Coordinates of C-alpha atoms and ligand atoms in Angstrom, one line a residue:
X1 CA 53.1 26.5 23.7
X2 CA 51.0 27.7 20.8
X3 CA 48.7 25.3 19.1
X4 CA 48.6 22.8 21.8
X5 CA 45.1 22.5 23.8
X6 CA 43.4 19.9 26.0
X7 CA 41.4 17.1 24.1
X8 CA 37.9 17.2 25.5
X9 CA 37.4 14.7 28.6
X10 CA 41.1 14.5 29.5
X11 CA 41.6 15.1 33.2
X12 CA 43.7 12.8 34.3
X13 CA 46.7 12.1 32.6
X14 CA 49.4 9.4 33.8
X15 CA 53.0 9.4 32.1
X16 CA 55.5 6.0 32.3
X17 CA 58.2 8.2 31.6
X18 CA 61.0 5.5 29.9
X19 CA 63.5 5.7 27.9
X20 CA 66.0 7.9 29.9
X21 CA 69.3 4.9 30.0
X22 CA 68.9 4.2 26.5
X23 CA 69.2 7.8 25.6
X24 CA 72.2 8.4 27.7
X25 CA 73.6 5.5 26.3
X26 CA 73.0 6.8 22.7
X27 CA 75.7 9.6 23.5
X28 CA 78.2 7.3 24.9
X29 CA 77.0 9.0 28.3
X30 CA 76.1 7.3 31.4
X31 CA 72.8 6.9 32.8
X32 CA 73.0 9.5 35.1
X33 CA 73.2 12.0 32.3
X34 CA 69.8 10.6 30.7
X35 CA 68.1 10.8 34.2
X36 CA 69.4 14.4 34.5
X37 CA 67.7 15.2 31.6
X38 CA 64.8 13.3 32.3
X39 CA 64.1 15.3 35.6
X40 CA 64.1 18.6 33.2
X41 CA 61.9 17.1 30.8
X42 CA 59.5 16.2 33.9
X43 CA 59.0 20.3 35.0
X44 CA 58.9 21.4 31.9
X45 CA 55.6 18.7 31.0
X46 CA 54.7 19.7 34.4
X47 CA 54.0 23.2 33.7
X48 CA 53.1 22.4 30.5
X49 CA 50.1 20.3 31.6
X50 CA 49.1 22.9 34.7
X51 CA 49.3 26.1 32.2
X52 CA 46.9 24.2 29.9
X53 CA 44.3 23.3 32.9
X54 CA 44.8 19.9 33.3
X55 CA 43.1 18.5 36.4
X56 CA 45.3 15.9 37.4
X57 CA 49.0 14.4 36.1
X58 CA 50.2 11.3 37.5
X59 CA 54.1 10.4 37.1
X60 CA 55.8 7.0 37.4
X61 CA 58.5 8.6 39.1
X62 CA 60.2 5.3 40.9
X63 CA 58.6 1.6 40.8
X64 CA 59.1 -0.9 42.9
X65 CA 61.1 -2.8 40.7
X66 CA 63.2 -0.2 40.2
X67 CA 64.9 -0.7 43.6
X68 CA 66.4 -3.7 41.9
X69 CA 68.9 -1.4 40.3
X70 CA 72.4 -1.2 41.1
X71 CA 72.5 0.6 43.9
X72 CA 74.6 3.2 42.5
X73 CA 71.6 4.4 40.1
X74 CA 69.0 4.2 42.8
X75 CA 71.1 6.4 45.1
X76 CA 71.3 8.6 42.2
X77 CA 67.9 8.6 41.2
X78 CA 67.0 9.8 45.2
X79 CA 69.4 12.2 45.1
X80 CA 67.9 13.9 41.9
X81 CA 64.9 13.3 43.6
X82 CA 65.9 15.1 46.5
X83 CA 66.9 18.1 44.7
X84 CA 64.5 18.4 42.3
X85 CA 61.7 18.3 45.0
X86 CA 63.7 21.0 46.8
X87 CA 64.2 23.2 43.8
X88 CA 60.9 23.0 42.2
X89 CA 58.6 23.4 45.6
X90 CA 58.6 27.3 44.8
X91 CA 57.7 26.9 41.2
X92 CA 55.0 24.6 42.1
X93 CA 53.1 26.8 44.4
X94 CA 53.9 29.7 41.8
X95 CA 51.8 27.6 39.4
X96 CA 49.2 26.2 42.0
X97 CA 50.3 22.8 41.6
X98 CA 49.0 20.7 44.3
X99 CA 52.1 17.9 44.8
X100 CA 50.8 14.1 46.3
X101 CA 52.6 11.1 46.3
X102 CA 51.5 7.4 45.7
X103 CA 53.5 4.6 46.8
X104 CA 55.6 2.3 49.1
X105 CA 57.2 6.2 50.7
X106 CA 58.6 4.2 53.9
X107 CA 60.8 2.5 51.9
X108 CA 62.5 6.0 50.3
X109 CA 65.8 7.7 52.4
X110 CA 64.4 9.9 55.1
X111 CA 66.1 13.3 53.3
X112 CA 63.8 12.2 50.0
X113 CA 60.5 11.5 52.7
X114 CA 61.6 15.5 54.4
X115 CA 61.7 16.8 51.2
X116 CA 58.3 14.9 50.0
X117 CA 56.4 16.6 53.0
X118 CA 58.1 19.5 52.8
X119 CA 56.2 19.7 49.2
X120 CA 53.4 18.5 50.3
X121 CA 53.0 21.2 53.5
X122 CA 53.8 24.1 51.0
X123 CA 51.4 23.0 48.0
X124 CA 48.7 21.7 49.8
X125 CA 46.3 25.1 49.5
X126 CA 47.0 24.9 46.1
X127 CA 43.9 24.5 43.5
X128 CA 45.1 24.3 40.3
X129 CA 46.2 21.0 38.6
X130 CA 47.1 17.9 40.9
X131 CA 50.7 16.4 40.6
X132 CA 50.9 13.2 42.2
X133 CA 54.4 11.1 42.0
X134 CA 54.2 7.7 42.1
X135 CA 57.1 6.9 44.0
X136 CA 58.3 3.2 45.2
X137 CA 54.7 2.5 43.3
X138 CA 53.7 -1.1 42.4
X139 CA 49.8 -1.7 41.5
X140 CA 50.0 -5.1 42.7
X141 CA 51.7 -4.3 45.9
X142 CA 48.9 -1.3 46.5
X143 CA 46.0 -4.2 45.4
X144 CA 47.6 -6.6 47.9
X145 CA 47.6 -3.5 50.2
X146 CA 43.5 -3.2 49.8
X147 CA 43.6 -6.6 50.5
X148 CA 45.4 -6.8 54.0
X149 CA 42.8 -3.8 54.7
X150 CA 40.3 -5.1 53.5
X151 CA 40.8 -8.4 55.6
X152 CA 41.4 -7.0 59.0
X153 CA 38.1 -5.4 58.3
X154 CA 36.4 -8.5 57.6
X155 CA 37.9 -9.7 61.1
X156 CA 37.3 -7.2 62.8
X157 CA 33.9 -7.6 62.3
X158 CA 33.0 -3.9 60.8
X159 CA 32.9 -5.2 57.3
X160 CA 31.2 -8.4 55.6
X161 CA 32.5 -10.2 52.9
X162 CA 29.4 -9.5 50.6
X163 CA 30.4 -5.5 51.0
X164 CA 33.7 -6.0 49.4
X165 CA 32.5 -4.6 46.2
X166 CA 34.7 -2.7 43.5
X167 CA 34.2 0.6 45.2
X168 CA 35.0 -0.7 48.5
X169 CA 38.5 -2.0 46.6
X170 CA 39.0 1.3 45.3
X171 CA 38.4 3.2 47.8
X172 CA 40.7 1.5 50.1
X173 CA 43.9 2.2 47.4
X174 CA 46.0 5.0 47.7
X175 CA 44.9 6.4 44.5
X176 CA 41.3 7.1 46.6
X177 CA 41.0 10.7 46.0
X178 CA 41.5 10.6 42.3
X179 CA 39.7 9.4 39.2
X180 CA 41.2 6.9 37.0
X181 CA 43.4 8.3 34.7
X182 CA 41.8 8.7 30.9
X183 CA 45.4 8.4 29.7
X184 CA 47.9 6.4 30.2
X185 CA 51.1 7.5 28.2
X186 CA 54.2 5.7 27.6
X187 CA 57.5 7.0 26.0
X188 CA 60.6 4.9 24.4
X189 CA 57.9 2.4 22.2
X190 CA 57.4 -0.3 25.0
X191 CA 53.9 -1.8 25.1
X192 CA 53.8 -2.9 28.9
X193 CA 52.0 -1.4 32.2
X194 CA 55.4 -2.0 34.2
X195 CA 52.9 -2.9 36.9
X196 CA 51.7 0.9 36.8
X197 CA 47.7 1.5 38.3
X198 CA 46.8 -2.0 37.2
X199 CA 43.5 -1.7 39.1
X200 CA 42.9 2.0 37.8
X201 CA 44.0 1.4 34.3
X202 CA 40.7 -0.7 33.8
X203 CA 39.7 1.9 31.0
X204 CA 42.5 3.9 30.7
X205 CA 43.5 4.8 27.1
X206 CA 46.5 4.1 26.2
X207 CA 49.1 5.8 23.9
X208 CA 52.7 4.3 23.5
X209 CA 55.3 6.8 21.5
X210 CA 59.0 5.8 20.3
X211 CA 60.1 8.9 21.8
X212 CA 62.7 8.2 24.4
X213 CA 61.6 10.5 27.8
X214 CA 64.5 13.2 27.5
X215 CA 63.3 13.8 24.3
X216 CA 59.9 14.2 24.9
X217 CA 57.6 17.4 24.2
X218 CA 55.2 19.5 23.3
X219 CA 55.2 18.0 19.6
X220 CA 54.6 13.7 21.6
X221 CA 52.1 15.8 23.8
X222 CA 50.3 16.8 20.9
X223 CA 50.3 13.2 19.5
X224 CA 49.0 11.5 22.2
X225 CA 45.9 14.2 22.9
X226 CA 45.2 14.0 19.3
X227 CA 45.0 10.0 19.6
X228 CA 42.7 10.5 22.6
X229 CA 40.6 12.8 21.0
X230 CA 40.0 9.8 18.3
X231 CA 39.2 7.4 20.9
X232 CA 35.5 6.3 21.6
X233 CA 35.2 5.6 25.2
X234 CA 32.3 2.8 25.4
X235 CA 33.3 1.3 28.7
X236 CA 32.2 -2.0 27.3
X237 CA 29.0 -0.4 25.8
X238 CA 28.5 -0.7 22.3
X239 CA 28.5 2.7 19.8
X240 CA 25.1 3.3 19.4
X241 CA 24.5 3.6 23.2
X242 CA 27.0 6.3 23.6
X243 CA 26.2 7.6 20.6
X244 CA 22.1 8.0 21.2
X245 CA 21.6 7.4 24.9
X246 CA 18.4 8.9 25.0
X247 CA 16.7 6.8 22.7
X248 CA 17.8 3.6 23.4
X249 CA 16.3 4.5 26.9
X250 CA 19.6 4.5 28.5
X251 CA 19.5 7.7 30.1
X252 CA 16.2 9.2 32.0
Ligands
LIG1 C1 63.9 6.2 33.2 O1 64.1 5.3 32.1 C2 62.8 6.0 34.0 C3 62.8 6.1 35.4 C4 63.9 5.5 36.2 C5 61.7 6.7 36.1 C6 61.6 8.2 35.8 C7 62.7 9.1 36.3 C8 63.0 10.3 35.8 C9 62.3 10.9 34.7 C10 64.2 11.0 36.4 C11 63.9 11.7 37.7 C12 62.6 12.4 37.7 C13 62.3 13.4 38.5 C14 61.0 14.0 38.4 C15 63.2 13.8 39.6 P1 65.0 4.1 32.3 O2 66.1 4.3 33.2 O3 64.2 2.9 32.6 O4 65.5 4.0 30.8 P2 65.9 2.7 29.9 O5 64.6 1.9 29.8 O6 66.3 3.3 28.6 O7 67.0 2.0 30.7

């Protein structure tokens, strides 16, 4: 790590780490291998991000549409899973890394679930950066989650209709402890959301490199902080009112 340093304003940081197959597949190797790979590539941008003070990193580890794989891959995938959680638990508390999950996490093998709050228990007085996986994760399945909540509220009587306001939605999905990410990176040049924080990505910035996921680095890392660090956030405001707040009375 030498030159690299945190644009200004990024504290949340979400990765849609792709491109692992198609790299295996490159070398004539199966996908296993990429996925292998993958996992190393995910501690070392893990420590990466918590050495340079990141707040919070958010990894599409598993999405509900993954499950869809042949079964041999997802087994695979929850073993690596498995093991990586149990290797890496030391390393994270070493680097006060706080771990978190998002997600459908009833749906994951028991042994993955152990190891998940085994991780959990043993980071949890950390107060560095936050690492949240986002495991079994679909936005639209966590929206229609809010929903169902939401609902038996309403019947319940304790909430009315009128107070299901966008706070009320947000805070009612599992992402309610953290801010929306600022950026939303993706590797191996796909320009989709794969159904990844569709409510939270609202205003996300977003920064799509050709850079397959095993390959990925300091030197993509670098790319996509200095694309954020050209980015004007308006937040559907025009320029000059984040530019001169003051003046155009926008701010006491
Ligand atoms: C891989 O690309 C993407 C995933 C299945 C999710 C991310 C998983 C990892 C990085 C490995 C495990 C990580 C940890 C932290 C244990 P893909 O298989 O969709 O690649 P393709 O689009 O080229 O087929």
């Amino acid at each position: 790590m030498n030159s690299l340093s945190l644009p200004p304003h990024l504290n949340h940081l979400a990765i849609i780490m792709d491109g692992n197959g198609r790299w295996a597949e490159l070398r004539g190797r199966d996908r296993a291998f990429g996925h292998i790979r993958g996992a190393r590539v995910a501690k070392e941008t893990i420590e990466t991000c918590a050495k340079l003070g990141l707040k919070q990193l958010t990894l599409y580890t598993f999405s509900t549409e993954n499950w869809a794989r042949p079964k041999s891959e997802v087994s695979f995938l929850m073993l690596l899973l498995g093991r990586h959680l149990r290797k890496e638990r030391a390393n994270l508390v070493r680097n006060n890394i706080r771990f978190s999950v998002i997600g459908q996490i009833d749906r994951l093998p028991q042994a993955v679930r152990d190891e998940i709050d085994k991780t959990i228990q043993d980071t949890k007085a950390c107060s560095g950066m936050n690492l949240t996986f986002a495991l079994s994760y679909g936005g639209r399945q966590e929206i229609a989650e809010a929903a169902r909540v939401l609902a038996r509220e309403v019947a319940a009587g304790v909430l009315r209709p009128e107070e299901i306001t966008e706070a009320a939605i947000t805070q009612r999905l599992q992402t309610r402890k953290m801010a929306d990410p600022d950026l939303i990176l993706r590797t191996s040049g796909e320009y989709r959301l794969s159904n990844f924080m569709l409510w939270q990505a609202a205003y996300s910035e977003l920064f799509i490199s050709e850079t397959l996921w095993p390959d990925f680095g300091e030197k993509t890392l670098e790319e996509a902080f200095s694309h954020f660090a050209g980015c004007e956030r308006r937040f559907g405001k025009t320029t000059a009112q984040i530019k001169e707040p003051t003046r155009l009375g926008l701010v006491q």
